[in-house]
XYZ file of C-alpha atoms in Angstrom:
368
model
C 72.197 101.091 78.364
C 75.639 101.789 77.276
C 77.997 98.989 76.753
C 81.401 98.772 78.762
C 84.237 96.516 77.821
C 86.510 95.925 80.891
C 89.788 94.433 79.993
C 91.614 93.986 83.487
C 93.653 91.621 85.648
C 92.100 89.257 88.030
C 93.448 86.870 90.854
C 95.278 84.732 90.885
C 98.023 85.676 91.222
C 97.164 87.986 94.091
C 98.532 91.516 93.673
C 96.998 95.292 93.881
C 95.801 95.326 90.320
C 94.302 92.080 90.576
C 92.445 92.786 93.598
C 90.966 95.795 92.096
C 89.969 93.933 88.926
C 88.095 91.660 91.230
C 86.170 94.460 92.878
C 85.281 95.835 89.569
C 84.167 92.698 88.081
C 82.020 92.137 91.193
C 80.641 95.677 91.254
C 76.746 95.760 91.330
C 76.714 99.443 90.964
C 78.602 99.391 87.782
C 76.478 96.574 86.197
C 73.437 98.677 87.069
C 74.687 101.572 85.213
C 76.493 99.817 82.144
C 76.068 96.755 80.310
C 79.238 95.052 81.091
C 81.518 92.652 79.634
C 84.688 91.553 81.240
C 87.916 90.133 79.845
C 90.727 88.954 81.982
C 94.296 89.766 81.194
C 96.225 86.445 81.788
C 99.887 87.104 82.225
C 101.479 85.387 85.227
C 100.397 82.244 87.036
C 102.345 83.274 90.252
C 104.197 86.303 91.708
C 107.256 84.710 90.813
C 106.193 84.601 87.271
C 105.812 88.467 86.926
C 108.423 89.934 84.472
C 109.601 86.620 83.137
C 108.973 85.749 79.470
C 107.578 82.144 78.553
C 105.655 80.390 75.849
C 102.632 80.473 77.955
C 102.815 84.046 78.071
C 103.155 84.434 74.319
C 99.887 82.001 74.231
C 98.074 84.141 76.811
C 98.805 87.300 74.545
C 97.567 85.717 71.517
C 94.395 84.428 73.265
C 93.750 87.773 74.815
C 94.172 89.557 71.279
C 91.414 87.195 69.683
C 89.097 87.794 72.911
C 89.173 91.449 72.376
C 88.646 91.299 68.774
C 85.778 89.357 69.000
C 84.348 91.495 71.814
C 84.851 94.468 69.674
C 83.154 92.875 66.783
C 80.157 91.309 68.537
C 79.567 93.169 71.857
C 80.315 96.788 70.278
C 81.057 98.657 73.372
C 80.661 102.481 73.821
C 83.175 102.649 76.359
C 86.507 100.610 76.927
C 88.302 100.206 80.409
C 91.846 98.754 80.274
C 94.340 98.006 83.106
C 97.442 99.584 81.290
C 101.166 98.364 81.881
C 104.182 101.010 81.891
C 107.075 98.985 80.559
C 108.467 95.543 79.462
C 106.828 92.786 77.552
C 103.430 93.900 79.086
C 103.706 97.343 77.559
C 104.316 96.003 74.104
C 101.339 93.605 74.589
C 99.258 96.592 75.494
C 100.430 98.410 72.478
C 99.457 95.392 70.070
C 96.008 95.344 71.756
C 95.443 99.143 71.452
C 95.693 98.627 67.659
C 92.263 96.961 67.926
C 90.527 99.764 69.648
C 92.233 102.343 67.650
C 90.910 100.798 64.485
C 87.511 100.054 66.057
C 87.604 104.007 67.117
C 87.879 105.008 63.477
C 84.574 103.353 62.698
C 82.533 103.738 66.202
C 82.506 106.589 68.665
C 84.214 105.165 71.954
C 85.694 106.344 74.958
C 88.844 104.475 76.164
C 90.119 104.715 79.774
C 93.347 103.418 80.925
C 93.709 102.565 84.530
C 97.196 102.718 85.760
C 97.899 100.778 89.152
C 101.729 101.422 89.189
C 104.256 104.053 88.282
C 107.180 104.069 85.991
C 106.036 105.833 82.879
C 108.533 108.754 83.332
C 111.546 106.418 83.644
C 110.410 104.472 80.696
C 109.905 107.306 78.311
C 112.980 109.018 79.700
C 115.265 106.125 78.670
C 114.976 106.643 74.807
C 113.223 108.450 72.270
C 111.490 105.465 70.923
C 109.749 104.767 74.254
C 108.322 108.151 74.461
C 106.943 107.989 70.626
C 105.562 104.482 71.326
C 103.980 105.549 74.660
C 102.550 108.984 73.031
C 100.995 106.518 70.252
C 99.588 104.352 72.775
C 97.987 107.112 75.027
C 96.582 109.067 71.983
C 92.946 109.765 72.392
C 92.760 107.887 75.821
C 91.600 108.963 79.133
C 93.915 108.101 82.034
C 92.749 106.950 85.562
C 95.500 107.423 88.156
C 95.248 106.424 91.676
C 96.175 109.948 93.363
C 97.343 113.454 92.024
C 100.724 112.384 93.388
C 101.220 110.207 90.343
C 100.430 112.907 87.788
C 104.009 113.949 87.243
C 104.616 110.546 86.019
C 102.978 111.404 82.631
C 104.600 115.129 82.395
C 106.836 114.058 79.282
C 103.479 112.643 77.458
C 101.110 114.835 75.917
C 98.749 112.666 73.706
C 96.130 111.694 76.017
C 92.746 113.275 76.650
C 91.733 113.813 80.344
C 92.952 112.542 83.631
C 90.847 111.273 86.336
C 91.740 110.441 89.856
C 90.498 107.154 91.389
C 91.942 106.238 94.910
C 91.627 102.347 95.489
C 88.935 101.157 97.988
C 88.473 97.937 100.020
C 85.487 95.959 101.271
C 84.154 96.818 104.902
C 84.880 94.194 107.346
C 82.512 95.432 110.120
C 79.342 97.391 110.538
C 79.739 100.229 113.087
C 78.262 98.203 116.053
C 80.528 95.268 115.284
C 83.570 97.637 115.177
C 83.050 99.214 118.484
C 82.626 95.860 120.008
C 85.887 94.741 118.236
C 87.786 97.930 119.660
C 86.493 97.587 123.235
C 87.596 94.050 123.335
C 90.908 94.588 121.812
C 91.766 97.609 124.098
C 90.403 96.291 127.276
C 93.117 93.269 127.294
C 96.699 93.548 128.712
C 98.746 91.615 126.090
C 102.221 92.008 124.192
C 102.194 93.827 120.877
C 101.603 92.220 117.515
C 103.208 94.045 114.458
C 102.378 92.718 111.076
C 104.174 92.775 107.671
C 101.588 91.804 104.925
C 102.799 91.901 101.387
C 104.656 89.689 98.874
C 108.069 88.462 100.358
C 110.377 90.290 98.167
C 113.205 92.482 99.352
C 111.956 95.592 97.716
C 108.761 95.337 99.716
C 111.075 95.582 102.670
C 110.323 92.380 104.686
C 114.090 91.908 105.485
C 113.981 95.567 107.245
C 111.112 94.237 109.377
C 112.916 91.184 110.166
C 115.990 93.221 111.507
C 113.468 95.241 113.700
C 112.424 91.865 115.097
C 116.211 91.005 116.046
C 116.372 94.475 117.742
C 113.421 94.241 119.878
C 113.590 90.416 120.734
C 113.705 91.085 124.536
C 110.440 93.111 124.209
C 107.103 91.718 124.467
C 106.583 91.963 120.793
C 105.591 89.579 118.152
C 106.229 90.117 114.512
C 104.062 88.529 111.953
C 104.942 88.023 108.344
C 102.457 86.967 105.844
C 102.859 86.945 102.020
C 104.044 84.556 99.128
C 107.603 84.012 98.363
C 109.141 84.971 94.854
C 112.550 83.144 95.570
C 113.293 79.934 97.289
C 116.608 81.077 98.238
C 115.267 84.117 100.037
C 112.808 81.979 101.950
C 115.884 79.854 103.208
C 117.942 82.954 104.268
C 114.518 84.313 106.125
C 114.527 80.909 108.126
C 118.013 80.762 108.570
C 118.164 84.289 110.110
C 115.496 83.475 112.382
C 117.148 80.464 113.679
C 120.647 82.104 114.141
C 119.122 84.936 116.038
C 116.941 82.877 118.098
C 113.694 84.558 117.046
C 111.343 81.750 116.861
C 109.357 82.976 119.904
C 109.206 86.652 118.398
C 108.604 85.818 114.568
C 105.673 84.119 112.968
C 105.456 83.315 109.204
C 102.135 82.584 108.161
C 102.849 81.999 104.472
C 100.449 83.588 101.723
C 97.029 84.434 103.565
C 93.709 85.212 102.183
C 90.081 85.233 103.536
C 89.530 84.239 107.190
C 93.448 83.912 107.938
C 94.012 87.464 106.589
C 91.115 88.715 108.461
C 92.457 87.151 111.737
C 96.012 88.749 111.289
C 94.232 92.104 110.710
C 92.273 92.099 113.757
C 95.478 90.950 115.708
C 97.588 93.732 114.549
C 98.391 96.659 116.374
C 100.597 98.149 113.727
C 101.058 97.404 110.096
C 104.912 98.047 108.810
C 105.247 98.530 105.243
C 108.808 99.812 104.238
C 108.349 99.401 100.701
C 110.766 100.542 98.047
C 109.257 98.444 95.326
C 109.921 100.605 92.203
C 106.340 100.317 90.879
C 104.673 100.930 94.303
C 102.018 103.624 93.510
C 99.465 102.997 96.319
C 99.687 100.168 98.553
C 96.438 98.515 98.994
C 97.280 96.855 102.197
C 97.448 100.206 103.892
C 93.643 100.959 103.531
C 92.877 97.149 104.550
C 94.636 98.054 107.814
C 92.687 101.227 108.033
C 89.355 99.417 107.765
C 90.264 97.261 110.751
C 91.328 100.449 112.776
C 95.235 99.414 112.402
C 97.888 102.564 112.044
C 100.609 102.094 109.550
C 104.235 102.827 109.471
C 105.426 103.141 105.871
C 108.039 104.671 103.687
C 107.067 107.656 101.418
C 106.774 105.608 98.151
C 104.277 106.342 95.586
C 100.816 107.746 96.872
C 101.443 106.590 100.347
C 101.736 110.102 101.754
C 98.421 110.759 100.098
C 96.843 107.928 102.150
C 98.397 108.306 105.452
C 98.498 111.433 107.665
C 100.100 111.842 111.005
C 97.151 110.890 112.936
C 96.786 107.379 111.353
C 100.461 106.577 110.657
C 104.153 107.488 110.549
C 105.945 107.936 107.304
C 109.715 107.725 106.819
C 111.846 108.724 104.012
C 114.627 105.981 104.588
C 114.567 102.675 105.883
C 117.300 103.497 108.158
C 114.815 105.433 109.971
C 112.351 102.426 110.602
C 113.192 101.833 114.285
C 112.800 105.642 115.004
C 109.405 105.602 113.236
C 108.334 102.526 115.067
C 109.207 104.037 118.554
C 107.165 107.026 117.290
C 104.187 104.878 116.455
C 104.370 102.904 119.805
C 104.192 106.232 121.754
C 101.580 107.962 119.743
C 99.349 105.770 117.688
C 98.808 102.413 119.706
C 95.513 103.623 121.074
C 91.717 103.364 120.985
C 91.460 107.137 119.458
C 93.918 106.286 116.636
C 92.087 103.091 115.694
C 88.728 105.203 115.416
C 90.372 107.711 113.317
C 91.938 105.054 111.050
C 88.545 103.416 110.586
C 86.913 106.795 109.798
C 89.617 107.775 107.372
C 88.970 104.446 105.393
C 85.210 105.028 105.497
C 85.378 108.567 104.142
C 87.922 107.800 101.450
C 88.890 104.295 100.687
C 85.744 102.053 101.225
C 84.537 99.913 98.318
C 81.025 101.775 98.286
C 83.088 105.099 97.745
C 85.473 103.529 95.038
C 82.386 102.057 92.929
C 80.792 105.683 93.264
C 83.952 107.194 92.017
C 84.593 104.794 89.218
C 80.869 105.237 87.875
C 81.241 108.890 87.978
C 84.548 108.780 85.952
C 82.773 106.753 83.229
C 79.807 109.287 83.283
C 82.035 111.843 82.776
């Protein structure tokens, strides 16, 4: 059995790449095809730490360097899977680490795969010639794993990699078919107010502030807005609370904090619509969208990254500007909040974005 060394992010903190890393490490299908060793990339202890330099991060880099060195020396992998970063300190950390497997590659045949969970390579390499040269050096001889074909243009200025594979994310299945049908029957047989959900990190670039404005606009309607996610800034948390108080929104807005497990499941069961107006610069996929689909929940989102690849007009509404959020919401209310749409969302998830499909696709990438 061939040996696979996986160097990847794990939770905590909880973000898209960490969730995928958790899935990969737990994959029985991958372990049945390869002798796997996993090394966790430790970089930030919380969402607020991401992008900030600290002595602890420098220690984590040194620790990771020696873990990879020892793994190459003793485990002797045939394939290396690495969760790559596009810029900043994380890129230079990756560049340093790559020197280890580039040296290893001189002595041993090894296939190298860089899995990109964010976008921003084009912006980084366009900023100066040095960044382009360093990125081409980093990519030389490696295979790229991208989330969708929509992200391929991010690498148009680079030319040193080998192949590109496309691997859409997947999430676990919360229901079997009978359970889902029972859930839908119960959900759509009741007369109740609507529940709209924002489920992401509480940072403005993800768009929570725009959803809060929607809540203000619709406070006279039988609608409840649910916000769930961790804060990056105490000041923003205070402004959020003040806005609710100043506009008398306590009956319309519920803040749940960071949720996971059963709390998250309860919110997704309750939701009639997920609202995800992200303009996060590195947004490439939006894992929360396919989580919503797995519960039969349609999505209102911006056209950032690969989101137009995930959502079609039968399972959501895509807007090109957050100024159009209210209009998009009215469109979703008129066309998508019904049992037929819920069934379509669920089927789109099963066909394209289930964890089982992700595992099959991942193994196929390594087998190729």
